[in-house]
Structures are given as structure tokens and as C-alpha cells.
Amino acid sequence: MLLDHSAKLAMAVWQAEGRCLQGGLLLARGKLDSGLQLLNAGLDELRETGSVLRYAAFLGVLADGLARAGQVAAGRAAVDEALARVQGNDDRWCVAELLRIKGELVLLGNAPDAVTAAEDHFRQALDWARRQGALSWELRAAISLARTWRNQDRSKEARALLAPVYNRFTEGFETADLRAAKALLGRL
């Protein structure tokens, strides 16, 4: 709908954002090539218009998609750019999710200190999400940290972290994040 209405009204910024959203949806559905292509096109258009409202958040979606496509270095570059942007313009509404994505990318890099660095990013993400009252992003960060701890045979700590966050939800239990949290809790 956004793409249709913004095309009728010649609203370039909303056209670009619509392309970014559509690209993110394709990525979520596993269509990595077409999703990355559309998301990159939308980001290019946003750069041309100078719109910054959700640009950093879309860079985070791009970083995650690049990682899933096996382009970890490019994903890290995208999330680093996004974090620099949110720090530079005080637009920190999505910083919790960006920090979580960075932690996931750090883990994929397999550096000697990757687990420690990733844990730090996940803890920062949890802190930001809690301060902002962003329960869904708190859940995502808790899932990422709990998975990391489970892989280190720290299941008790992982469960103690994740269960209270999961239990604060009262609806939406069919969403991907809550299904993932429930499955992880079952394995812990």
C-alpha cells in the first residue's frame, strides 16, 4: 500500500522507504538476493533524498541480510555505519537492535575474542532496550545472549536471563521472536 500511495502522490522518500520495507520482507522470507537488491536500491534512494529518519534501522536490516547471505564483512561494515550514524545524530531509537546485530556479526567472524565481544554487544543491547522500554528488542537481545551462553554450557544463566523477558509478554506468541524464545527456553 505504501508503494502504491506514494507513487500516486510522487512522494520519493516514502517510495524509497517502501522499497526498503519490501526488501526487508523478502529477506525475512529467505529471498536473500532479491531482498538485498531491493533494500540496497531503497537505501540509495534515501541517500539521494537526504532522509535519515529510518536509514540506520534499514542499514541494520541490510547488515543482517548480508550476514545471512554469507557476506559477514559487508554486514559488519553496514552495521558499523548505522551505529556511527545513530551516535552522530542522536537518533538512537534503534540502537538496541543495531548492537544486537553487531554482536551476531562478531560471532560469525570467529575471531579469538569473538564470544566476549559479542556478549558485550548483547549486554549493551539489553541495557538500551530496557532503558527505552523496547520489550521486543529486549527479547531479541536476550535470545542472542542466551544462545551464546547455551553454547558455552551456561544453560542455567541463559534460562535465568531469557525466561523473565519472555514472561512479560501477554500476546503475540505466534510471532517469530516469541516462537524462537519459547523453543530456546525448551532446550535450556
Short mmCIF file of N, CA and C in Angstrom, two decimals:
data_model
loop_
_atom_site.label_atom_id
_atom_site.label_comp_id
_atom_site.label_asym_id
_atom_site.label_seq_id
_atom_site.Cartn_x
_atom_site.Cartn_y
_atom_site.Cartn_z
N MET A 1 0.82 -1.19 0.00
CA MET A 1 0.00 0.00 0.00
C MET A 1 0.87 1.26 0.00
N LEU A 2 1.91 1.23 0.81
CA LEU A 2 2.80 2.40 0.88
C LEU A 2 3.39 2.71 -0.49
N LEU A 3 3.85 1.69 -1.19
CA LEU A 3 4.42 1.91 -2.52
C LEU A 3 3.37 2.45 -3.48
N ASP A 4 2.17 1.92 -3.44
CA ASP A 4 1.10 2.37 -4.34
C ASP A 4 0.73 3.83 -4.08
N HIS A 5 0.47 4.16 -2.82
CA HIS A 5 0.06 5.53 -2.49
C HIS A 5 1.17 6.55 -2.72
N SER A 6 2.39 6.19 -2.35
CA SER A 6 3.48 7.15 -2.54
C SER A 6 3.78 7.35 -4.03
N ALA A 7 3.55 6.35 -4.86
CA ALA A 7 3.74 6.51 -6.30
C ALA A 7 2.68 7.45 -6.87
N LYS A 8 1.44 7.30 -6.43
CA LYS A 8 0.36 8.17 -6.92
C LYS A 8 0.60 9.62 -6.54
N LEU A 9 1.20 9.83 -5.38
CA LEU A 9 1.41 11.19 -4.88
C LEU A 9 2.82 11.72 -5.13
N ALA A 10 3.63 10.95 -5.85
CA ALA A 10 5.01 11.34 -6.19
C ALA A 10 5.81 11.72 -4.94
N MET A 11 5.78 10.84 -3.95
CA MET A 11 6.49 11.08 -2.70
C MET A 11 7.73 10.19 -2.67
N ALA A 12 8.85 10.75 -3.11
CA ALA A 12 10.07 9.97 -3.32
C ALA A 12 10.59 9.31 -2.03
N VAL A 13 10.55 10.03 -0.92
CA VAL A 13 11.06 9.47 0.33
C VAL A 13 10.26 8.24 0.72
N TRP A 14 8.94 8.33 0.62
CA TRP A 14 8.10 7.20 1.00
C TRP A 14 8.22 6.05 0.00
N GLN A 15 8.49 6.35 -1.25
CA GLN A 15 8.77 5.29 -2.23
C GLN A 15 10.03 4.53 -1.81
N ALA A 16 11.05 5.27 -1.45
CA ALA A 16 12.31 4.66 -1.04
C ALA A 16 12.12 3.82 0.23
N GLU A 17 11.39 4.36 1.20
CA GLU A 17 11.15 3.61 2.42
C GLU A 17 10.32 2.36 2.14
N GLY A 18 9.37 2.48 1.23
CA GLY A 18 8.58 1.32 0.84
C GLY A 18 9.44 0.23 0.23
N ARG A 19 10.40 0.62 -0.59
CA ARG A 19 11.32 -0.35 -1.17
C ARG A 19 12.18 -1.02 -0.09
N CYS A 20 12.62 -0.22 0.87
CA CYS A 20 13.40 -0.79 1.99
C CYS A 20 12.57 -1.79 2.78
N LEU A 21 11.33 -1.43 3.07
CA LEU A 21 10.45 -2.34 3.81
C LEU A 21 10.18 -3.62 3.01
N GLN A 22 9.94 -3.46 1.71
CA GLN A 22 9.70 -4.62 0.87
C GLN A 22 10.95 -5.50 0.79
N GLY A 23 12.12 -4.88 0.70
CA GLY A 23 13.37 -5.63 0.70
C GLY A 23 13.56 -6.40 1.99
N GLY A 24 13.25 -5.76 3.12
CA GLY A 24 13.34 -6.43 4.42
C GLY A 24 12.38 -7.60 4.53
N LEU A 25 11.19 -7.44 3.97
CA LEU A 25 10.21 -8.52 3.96
C LEU A 25 10.72 -9.71 3.14
N LEU A 26 11.29 -9.42 1.99
CA LEU A 26 11.85 -10.50 1.16
C LEU A 26 12.97 -11.22 1.91
N LEU A 27 13.82 -10.47 2.61
CA LEU A 27 14.88 -11.09 3.41
C LEU A 27 14.30 -12.00 4.49
N ALA A 28 13.25 -11.53 5.15
CA ALA A 28 12.62 -12.32 6.20
C ALA A 28 12.03 -13.61 5.64
N ARG A 29 11.64 -13.58 4.39
CA ARG A 29 11.07 -14.76 3.74
C ARG A 29 12.14 -15.64 3.09
N GLY A 30 13.41 -15.27 3.29
CA GLY A 30 14.51 -16.10 2.78
C GLY A 30 14.91 -15.81 1.35
N LYS A 31 14.36 -14.78 0.75
CA LYS A 31 14.71 -14.42 -0.63
C LYS A 31 15.84 -13.40 -0.58
N LEU A 32 17.04 -13.92 -0.31
CA LEU A 32 18.17 -13.06 0.01
C LEU A 32 18.60 -12.18 -1.16
N ASP A 33 18.76 -12.73 -2.34
CA ASP A 33 19.24 -11.94 -3.47
C ASP A 33 18.30 -10.79 -3.82
N SER A 34 17.02 -11.11 -3.99
CA SER A 34 16.06 -10.06 -4.36
C SER A 34 15.85 -9.08 -3.21
N GLY A 35 15.87 -9.58 -1.97
CA GLY A 35 15.70 -8.69 -0.82
C GLY A 35 16.85 -7.72 -0.68
N LEU A 36 18.08 -8.22 -0.82
CA LEU A 36 19.26 -7.34 -0.73
C LEU A 36 19.26 -6.32 -1.86
N GLN A 37 18.90 -6.75 -3.05
CA GLN A 37 18.88 -5.83 -4.20
C GLN A 37 17.88 -4.70 -3.98
N LEU A 38 16.67 -5.04 -3.55
CA LEU A 38 15.64 -4.04 -3.33
C LEU A 38 16.00 -3.13 -2.15
N LEU A 39 16.52 -3.70 -1.09
CA LEU A 39 16.91 -2.90 0.07
C LEU A 39 18.03 -1.94 -0.28
N ASN A 40 19.02 -2.40 -1.02
CA ASN A 40 20.10 -1.51 -1.45
C ASN A 40 19.58 -0.39 -2.33
N ALA A 41 18.64 -0.70 -3.22
CA ALA A 41 18.05 0.33 -4.08
C ALA A 41 17.33 1.38 -3.24
N GLY A 42 16.55 0.92 -2.26
CA GLY A 42 15.84 1.85 -1.39
C GLY A 42 16.79 2.71 -0.57
N LEU A 43 17.86 2.10 -0.07
CA LEU A 43 18.85 2.88 0.69
C LEU A 43 19.54 3.91 -0.19
N ASP A 44 19.85 3.54 -1.43
CA ASP A 44 20.44 4.50 -2.37
C ASP A 44 19.51 5.69 -2.58
N GLU A 45 18.23 5.41 -2.73
CA GLU A 45 17.24 6.49 -2.93
C GLU A 45 17.13 7.36 -1.67
N LEU A 46 17.15 6.74 -0.51
CA LEU A 46 17.09 7.52 0.72
C LEU A 46 18.31 8.43 0.86
N ARG A 47 19.47 7.91 0.46
CA ARG A 47 20.69 8.73 0.50
C ARG A 47 20.54 9.94 -0.42
N GLU A 48 19.98 9.71 -1.59
CA GLU A 48 19.80 10.81 -2.55
C GLU A 48 18.84 11.87 -2.03
N THR A 49 17.79 11.46 -1.31
CA THR A 49 16.82 12.43 -0.79
C THR A 49 17.29 13.10 0.48
N GLY A 50 18.29 12.51 1.13
CA GLY A 50 18.78 13.07 2.39
C GLY A 50 17.95 12.65 3.59
N SER A 51 17.02 11.73 3.41
CA SER A 51 16.18 11.28 4.51
C SER A 51 16.99 10.40 5.46
N VAL A 52 16.89 10.68 6.76
CA VAL A 52 17.65 9.91 7.74
C VAL A 52 16.77 9.27 8.81
N LEU A 53 15.47 9.45 8.71
CA LEU A 53 14.56 9.03 9.78
C LEU A 53 14.74 7.56 10.15
N ARG A 54 14.71 6.66 9.19
CA ARG A 54 14.85 5.24 9.46
C ARG A 54 16.04 4.63 8.74
N TYR A 55 16.92 5.47 8.26
CA TYR A 55 18.05 5.00 7.46
C TYR A 55 18.93 4.02 8.24
N ALA A 56 19.27 4.36 9.46
CA ALA A 56 20.14 3.49 10.27
C ALA A 56 19.46 2.15 10.54
N ALA A 57 18.17 2.17 10.81
CA ALA A 57 17.45 0.91 11.04
C ALA A 57 17.48 0.03 9.79
N PHE A 58 17.31 0.65 8.63
CA PHE A 58 17.37 -0.12 7.38
C PHE A 58 18.78 -0.65 7.13
N LEU A 59 19.80 0.09 7.54
CA LEU A 59 21.17 -0.43 7.45
C LEU A 59 21.33 -1.67 8.33
N GLY A 60 20.68 -1.68 9.47
CA GLY A 60 20.70 -2.86 10.33
C GLY A 60 20.06 -4.07 9.66
N VAL A 61 18.94 -3.85 8.99
CA VAL A 61 18.28 -4.93 8.26
C VAL A 61 19.20 -5.42 7.15
N LEU A 62 19.86 -4.49 6.48
CA LEU A 62 20.81 -4.85 5.43
C LEU A 62 21.96 -5.68 6.00
N ALA A 63 22.50 -5.25 7.13
CA ALA A 63 23.61 -5.97 7.76
C ALA A 63 23.21 -7.41 8.08
N ASP A 64 22.02 -7.58 8.63
CA ASP A 64 21.54 -8.92 8.96
C ASP A 64 21.37 -9.76 7.69
N GLY A 65 20.80 -9.16 6.64
CA GLY A 65 20.63 -9.87 5.38
C GLY A 65 21.95 -10.25 4.74
N LEU A 66 22.91 -9.36 4.79
CA LEU A 66 24.23 -9.65 4.23
C LEU A 66 24.88 -10.82 4.99
N ALA A 67 24.74 -10.83 6.30
CA ALA A 67 25.31 -11.92 7.09
C ALA A 67 24.67 -13.24 6.70
N ARG A 68 23.35 -13.24 6.53
CA ARG A 68 22.67 -14.48 6.16
C ARG A 68 23.06 -14.93 4.75
N ALA A 69 23.50 -13.99 3.93
CA ALA A 69 23.96 -14.32 2.58
C ALA A 69 25.44 -14.68 2.56
N GLY A 70 26.07 -14.76 3.74
CA GLY A 70 27.48 -15.13 3.82
C GLY A 70 28.44 -13.98 3.61
N GLN A 71 27.95 -12.76 3.60
CA GLN A 71 28.78 -11.58 3.39
C GLN A 71 28.98 -10.87 4.73
N VAL A 72 29.68 -11.55 5.63
CA VAL A 72 29.82 -11.07 7.01
C VAL A 72 30.56 -9.73 7.07
N ALA A 73 31.64 -9.59 6.33
CA ALA A 73 32.42 -8.34 6.36
C ALA A 73 31.57 -7.16 5.89
N ALA A 74 30.80 -7.37 4.84
CA ALA A 74 29.93 -6.29 4.34
C ALA A 74 28.84 -5.99 5.38
N GLY A 75 28.34 -7.03 6.04
CA GLY A 75 27.35 -6.82 7.09
C GLY A 75 27.90 -6.02 8.24
N ARG A 76 29.14 -6.33 8.63
CA ARG A 76 29.77 -5.56 9.72
C ARG A 76 29.97 -4.10 9.32
N ALA A 77 30.35 -3.88 8.07
CA ALA A 77 30.51 -2.50 7.60
C ALA A 77 29.18 -1.75 7.65
N ALA A 78 28.10 -2.42 7.27
CA ALA A 78 26.78 -1.77 7.28
C ALA A 78 26.34 -1.45 8.70
N VAL A 79 26.51 -2.39 9.63
CA VAL A 79 26.07 -2.12 11.00
C VAL A 79 26.98 -1.08 11.67
N ASP A 80 28.26 -1.08 11.33
CA ASP A 80 29.16 -0.05 11.87
C ASP A 80 28.74 1.33 11.37
N GLU A 81 28.38 1.42 10.10
CA GLU A 81 27.90 2.70 9.55
C GLU A 81 26.62 3.13 10.27
N ALA A 82 25.72 2.18 10.49
CA ALA A 82 24.46 2.50 11.18
C ALA A 82 24.73 3.01 12.60
N LEU A 83 25.61 2.33 13.33
CA LEU A 83 25.92 2.76 14.69
C LEU A 83 26.59 4.13 14.71
N ALA A 84 27.46 4.39 13.74
CA ALA A 84 28.09 5.71 13.66
C ALA A 84 27.04 6.79 13.39
N ARG A 85 26.08 6.47 12.54
CA ARG A 85 25.02 7.44 12.24
C ARG A 85 24.17 7.75 13.47
N VAL A 86 23.77 6.72 14.22
CA VAL A 86 22.91 6.98 15.38
C VAL A 86 23.67 7.72 16.47
N GLN A 87 24.96 7.48 16.59
CA GLN A 87 25.77 8.21 17.56
C GLN A 87 25.96 9.65 17.12
N GLY A 88 26.10 9.85 15.82
CA GLY A 88 26.38 11.18 15.29
C GLY A 88 25.19 12.11 15.28
N ASN A 89 23.98 11.57 15.21
CA ASN A 89 22.82 12.46 15.11
C ASN A 89 21.83 12.31 16.26
N ASP A 90 22.23 11.63 17.31
CA ASP A 90 21.39 11.44 18.50
C ASP A 90 20.05 10.77 18.19
N ASP A 91 19.98 10.04 17.09
CA ASP A 91 18.77 9.32 16.70
C ASP A 91 18.94 7.87 17.12
N ARG A 92 18.80 7.62 18.42
CA ARG A 92 19.18 6.32 18.99
C ARG A 92 18.00 5.39 19.21
N TRP A 93 16.90 5.60 18.54
CA TRP A 93 15.72 4.77 18.79
C TRP A 93 15.94 3.30 18.42
N CYS A 94 16.87 3.00 17.53
CA CYS A 94 17.08 1.61 17.09
C CYS A 94 18.44 1.07 17.52
N VAL A 95 19.12 1.74 18.43
CA VAL A 95 20.48 1.35 18.80
C VAL A 95 20.52 -0.04 19.44
N ALA A 96 19.49 -0.42 20.19
CA ALA A 96 19.48 -1.75 20.82
C ALA A 96 19.55 -2.85 19.76
N GLU A 97 18.75 -2.72 18.73
CA GLU A 97 18.74 -3.74 17.68
C GLU A 97 20.04 -3.72 16.88
N LEU A 98 20.60 -2.54 16.65
CA LEU A 98 21.87 -2.46 15.92
C LEU A 98 23.00 -3.12 16.71
N LEU A 99 23.02 -2.90 18.02
CA LEU A 99 24.05 -3.54 18.85
C LEU A 99 23.89 -5.06 18.86
N ARG A 100 22.65 -5.53 18.88
CA ARG A 100 22.41 -6.97 18.84
C ARG A 100 22.90 -7.56 17.51
N ILE A 101 22.59 -6.90 16.43
CA ILE A 101 23.03 -7.36 15.12
C ILE A 101 24.55 -7.37 15.05
N LYS A 102 25.18 -6.33 15.60
CA LYS A 102 26.64 -6.29 15.60
C LYS A 102 27.20 -7.48 16.38
N GLY A 103 26.60 -7.81 17.51
CA GLY A 103 27.05 -8.96 18.28
C GLY A 103 26.95 -10.25 17.48
N GLU A 104 25.86 -10.41 16.75
CA GLU A 104 25.70 -11.62 15.92
C GLU A 104 26.77 -11.67 14.84
N LEU A 105 27.07 -10.54 14.25
CA LEU A 105 28.10 -10.48 13.20
C LEU A 105 29.48 -10.75 13.77
N VAL A 106 29.74 -10.26 14.97
CA VAL A 106 31.02 -10.52 15.63
C VAL A 106 31.19 -12.03 15.84
N LEU A 107 30.13 -12.69 16.28
CA LEU A 107 30.20 -14.15 16.47
C LEU A 107 30.52 -14.87 15.16
N LEU A 108 29.92 -14.40 14.08
CA LEU A 108 30.17 -15.04 12.78
C LEU A 108 31.60 -14.85 12.30
N GLY A 109 32.27 -13.81 12.80
CA GLY A 109 33.64 -13.53 12.40
C GLY A 109 34.65 -14.50 12.96
N ASN A 110 34.29 -15.24 14.01
CA ASN A 110 35.16 -16.27 14.60
C ASN A 110 36.53 -15.77 15.05
N ALA A 111 36.64 -14.51 15.44
CA ALA A 111 37.90 -14.01 15.97
C ALA A 111 38.14 -14.64 17.34
N PRO A 112 39.39 -14.66 17.81
CA PRO A 112 39.68 -15.29 19.11
C PRO A 112 38.85 -14.73 20.26
N ASP A 113 38.56 -13.45 20.25
CA ASP A 113 37.79 -12.84 21.34
C ASP A 113 36.33 -12.59 20.94
N ALA A 114 35.84 -13.29 19.93
CA ALA A 114 34.51 -13.04 19.39
C ALA A 114 33.40 -13.21 20.43
N VAL A 115 33.45 -14.26 21.21
CA VAL A 115 32.38 -14.52 22.17
C VAL A 115 32.32 -13.40 23.22
N THR A 116 33.46 -13.00 23.73
CA THR A 116 33.49 -11.93 24.73
C THR A 116 32.98 -10.62 24.14
N ALA A 117 33.43 -10.29 22.94
CA ALA A 117 32.98 -9.06 22.29
C ALA A 117 31.48 -9.11 21.98
N ALA A 118 31.00 -10.25 21.51
CA ALA A 118 29.58 -10.39 21.20
C ALA A 118 28.74 -10.24 22.47
N GLU A 119 29.18 -10.89 23.55
CA GLU A 119 28.46 -10.77 24.82
C GLU A 119 28.35 -9.30 25.24
N ASP A 120 29.42 -8.55 25.05
CA ASP A 120 29.41 -7.13 25.40
C ASP A 120 28.36 -6.38 24.57
N HIS A 121 28.29 -6.67 23.28
CA HIS A 121 27.29 -6.03 22.42
C HIS A 121 25.87 -6.43 22.85
N PHE A 122 25.67 -7.70 23.17
CA PHE A 122 24.35 -8.15 23.59
C PHE A 122 23.94 -7.50 24.90
N ARG A 123 24.89 -7.36 25.84
CA ARG A 123 24.59 -6.69 27.12
C ARG A 123 24.25 -5.22 26.91
N GLN A 124 24.99 -4.56 26.03
CA GLN A 124 24.68 -3.17 25.71
C GLN A 124 23.30 -3.06 25.08
N ALA A 125 22.98 -4.00 24.19
CA ALA A 125 21.67 -4.01 23.54
C ALA A 125 20.56 -4.17 24.59
N LEU A 126 20.76 -5.11 25.52
CA LEU A 126 19.79 -5.29 26.60
C LEU A 126 19.60 -4.01 27.41
N ASP A 127 20.70 -3.36 27.74
CA ASP A 127 20.65 -2.13 28.52
C ASP A 127 19.86 -1.05 27.78
N TRP A 128 20.18 -0.84 26.51
CA TRP A 128 19.46 0.16 25.71
C TRP A 128 17.98 -0.17 25.62
N ALA A 129 17.66 -1.44 25.33
CA ALA A 129 16.26 -1.83 25.18
C ALA A 129 15.50 -1.60 26.49
N ARG A 130 16.11 -1.93 27.60
CA ARG A 130 15.46 -1.74 28.90
C ARG A 130 15.24 -0.27 29.21
N ARG A 131 16.25 0.55 28.95
CA ARG A 131 16.10 1.98 29.21
C ARG A 131 15.03 2.61 28.34
N GLN A 132 14.87 2.08 27.12
CA GLN A 132 13.89 2.64 26.19
C GLN A 132 12.52 1.98 26.31
N GLY A 133 12.43 0.94 27.14
CA GLY A 133 11.16 0.23 27.26
C GLY A 133 10.78 -0.52 25.99
N ALA A 134 11.79 -0.98 25.25
CA ALA A 134 11.57 -1.67 23.97
C ALA A 134 11.61 -3.18 24.22
N LEU A 135 10.47 -3.72 24.66
CA LEU A 135 10.41 -5.12 25.09
C LEU A 135 10.77 -6.10 23.97
N SER A 136 10.34 -5.85 22.76
CA SER A 136 10.66 -6.77 21.66
C SER A 136 12.15 -6.79 21.38
N TRP A 137 12.80 -5.64 21.41
CA TRP A 137 14.24 -5.62 21.18
C TRP A 137 14.98 -6.19 22.39
N GLU A 138 14.41 -6.03 23.58
CA GLU A 138 15.00 -6.67 24.76
C GLU A 138 14.94 -8.19 24.58
N LEU A 139 13.82 -8.70 24.07
CA LEU A 139 13.69 -10.14 23.85
C LEU A 139 14.72 -10.62 22.84
N ARG A 140 14.88 -9.91 21.74
CA ARG A 140 15.87 -10.32 20.73
C ARG A 140 17.28 -10.36 21.31
N ALA A 141 17.62 -9.33 22.07
CA ALA A 141 18.96 -9.29 22.68
C ALA A 141 19.12 -10.43 23.69
N ALA A 142 18.07 -10.70 24.46
CA ALA A 142 18.12 -11.80 25.44
C ALA A 142 18.26 -13.14 24.72
N ILE A 143 17.58 -13.33 23.61
CA ILE A 143 17.71 -14.56 22.84
C ILE A 143 19.15 -14.73 22.37
N SER A 144 19.72 -13.66 21.82
CA SER A 144 21.09 -13.74 21.31
C SER A 144 22.08 -14.08 22.41
N LEU A 145 21.95 -13.41 23.57
CA LEU A 145 22.86 -13.68 24.67
C LEU A 145 22.62 -15.08 25.25
N ALA A 146 21.38 -15.49 25.37
CA ALA A 146 21.06 -16.82 25.90
C ALA A 146 21.60 -17.91 24.99
N ARG A 147 21.51 -17.74 23.68
CA ARG A 147 22.08 -18.72 22.74
C ARG A 147 23.59 -18.82 22.93
N THR A 148 24.21 -17.67 23.08
CA THR A 148 25.66 -17.65 23.27
C THR A 148 26.03 -18.41 24.55
N TRP A 149 25.31 -18.14 25.62
CA TRP A 149 25.59 -18.82 26.88
C TRP A 149 25.29 -20.32 26.79
N ARG A 150 24.22 -20.68 26.10
CA ARG A 150 23.91 -22.11 25.94
C ARG A 150 25.07 -22.81 25.24
N ASN A 151 25.65 -22.16 24.24
CA ASN A 151 26.78 -22.76 23.52
C ASN A 151 28.03 -22.86 24.38
N GLN A 152 28.04 -22.18 25.51
CA GLN A 152 29.16 -22.25 26.46
C GLN A 152 28.80 -23.12 27.66
N ASP A 153 27.75 -23.90 27.56
CA ASP A 153 27.26 -24.75 28.66
C ASP A 153 26.88 -23.93 29.89
N ARG A 154 26.28 -22.78 29.64
CA ARG A 154 25.80 -21.92 30.72
C ARG A 154 24.27 -21.81 30.65
N SER A 155 23.63 -22.96 30.50
CA SER A 155 22.18 -23.01 30.29
C SER A 155 21.38 -22.42 31.43
N LYS A 156 21.83 -22.63 32.65
CA LYS A 156 21.09 -22.09 33.80
C LYS A 156 21.06 -20.56 33.75
N GLU A 157 22.20 -19.95 33.46
CA GLU A 157 22.25 -18.49 33.34
C GLU A 157 21.41 -18.01 32.16
N ALA A 158 21.47 -18.75 31.06
CA ALA A 158 20.70 -18.38 29.87
C ALA A 158 19.21 -18.38 30.17
N ARG A 159 18.76 -19.42 30.84
CA ARG A 159 17.33 -19.51 31.18
C ARG A 159 16.93 -18.40 32.14
N ALA A 160 17.80 -18.11 33.12
CA ALA A 160 17.51 -17.04 34.09
C ALA A 160 17.41 -15.68 33.42
N LEU A 161 18.11 -15.49 32.33
CA LEU A 161 18.05 -14.24 31.58
C LEU A 161 16.80 -14.18 30.72
N LEU A 162 16.55 -15.23 29.96
CA LEU A 162 15.51 -15.21 28.94
C LEU A 162 14.10 -15.37 29.49
N ALA A 163 13.91 -16.25 30.45
CA ALA A 163 12.55 -16.54 30.94
C ALA A 163 11.81 -15.30 31.45
N PRO A 164 12.42 -14.44 32.25
CA PRO A 164 11.67 -13.28 32.74
C PRO A 164 11.27 -12.31 31.61
N VAL A 165 12.10 -12.19 30.61
CA VAL A 165 11.75 -11.32 29.48
C VAL A 165 10.57 -11.93 28.72
N TYR A 166 10.68 -13.20 28.41
CA TYR A 166 9.60 -13.91 27.70
C TYR A 166 8.29 -13.82 28.49
N ASN A 167 8.36 -13.98 29.79
CA ASN A 167 7.16 -14.00 30.62
C ASN A 167 6.47 -12.64 30.73
N ARG A 168 7.12 -11.58 30.33
CA ARG A 168 6.49 -10.25 30.36
C ARG A 168 5.54 -10.04 29.18
N PHE A 169 5.59 -10.92 28.19
CA PHE A 169 4.69 -10.79 27.05
C PHE A 169 3.32 -11.34 27.40
N THR A 170 2.30 -10.67 26.89
CA THR A 170 0.93 -11.11 27.13
C THR A 170 0.21 -11.47 25.83
N GLU A 171 0.85 -11.21 24.71
CA GLU A 171 0.25 -11.50 23.42
C GLU A 171 1.36 -11.62 22.37
N GLY A 172 0.98 -12.03 21.18
CA GLY A 172 1.93 -12.13 20.09
C GLY A 172 2.75 -13.40 20.08
N PHE A 173 2.25 -14.43 20.72
CA PHE A 173 3.04 -15.65 20.89
C PHE A 173 3.26 -16.42 19.59
N GLU A 174 2.61 -16.01 18.51
CA GLU A 174 2.84 -16.65 17.21
C GLU A 174 3.87 -15.90 16.38
N THR A 175 4.44 -14.82 16.92
CA THR A 175 5.47 -14.10 16.17
C THR A 175 6.76 -14.91 16.19
N ALA A 176 7.59 -14.65 15.21
CA ALA A 176 8.85 -15.41 15.07
C ALA A 176 9.73 -15.28 16.31
N ASP A 177 9.84 -14.08 16.87
CA ASP A 177 10.71 -13.88 18.02
C ASP A 177 10.22 -14.65 19.25
N LEU A 178 8.93 -14.60 19.51
CA LEU A 178 8.41 -15.32 20.68
C LEU A 178 8.44 -16.82 20.47
N ARG A 179 8.23 -17.28 19.25
CA ARG A 179 8.37 -18.72 18.99
C ARG A 179 9.82 -19.16 19.19
N ALA A 180 10.77 -18.33 18.74
CA ALA A 180 12.19 -18.66 18.92
C ALA A 180 12.56 -18.68 20.39
N ALA A 181 12.05 -17.72 21.15
CA ALA A 181 12.33 -17.67 22.59
C ALA A 181 11.77 -18.90 23.29
N LYS A 182 10.54 -19.28 22.96
CA LYS A 182 9.92 -20.45 23.58
C LYS A 182 10.70 -21.72 23.24
N ALA A 183 11.12 -21.84 22.00
CA ALA A 183 11.90 -23.02 21.59
C ALA A 183 13.24 -23.08 22.33
N LEU A 184 13.89 -21.92 22.45
CA LEU A 184 15.17 -21.87 23.15
C LEU A 184 14.98 -22.22 24.63
N LEU A 185 13.95 -21.67 25.24
CA LEU A 185 13.67 -22.00 26.65
C LEU A 185 13.44 -23.50 26.81
N GLY A 186 12.78 -24.11 25.85
CA GLY A 186 12.55 -25.56 25.90
C GLY A 186 13.84 -26.35 25.84
N ARG A 187 14.83 -25.85 25.12
CA ARG A 187 16.13 -26.52 25.01
C ARG A 187 17.03 -26.24 26.22
N LEU A 188 16.73 -25.18 26.94
CA LEU A 188 17.55 -24.84 28.11
C LEU A 188 17.11 -25.64 29.31
#
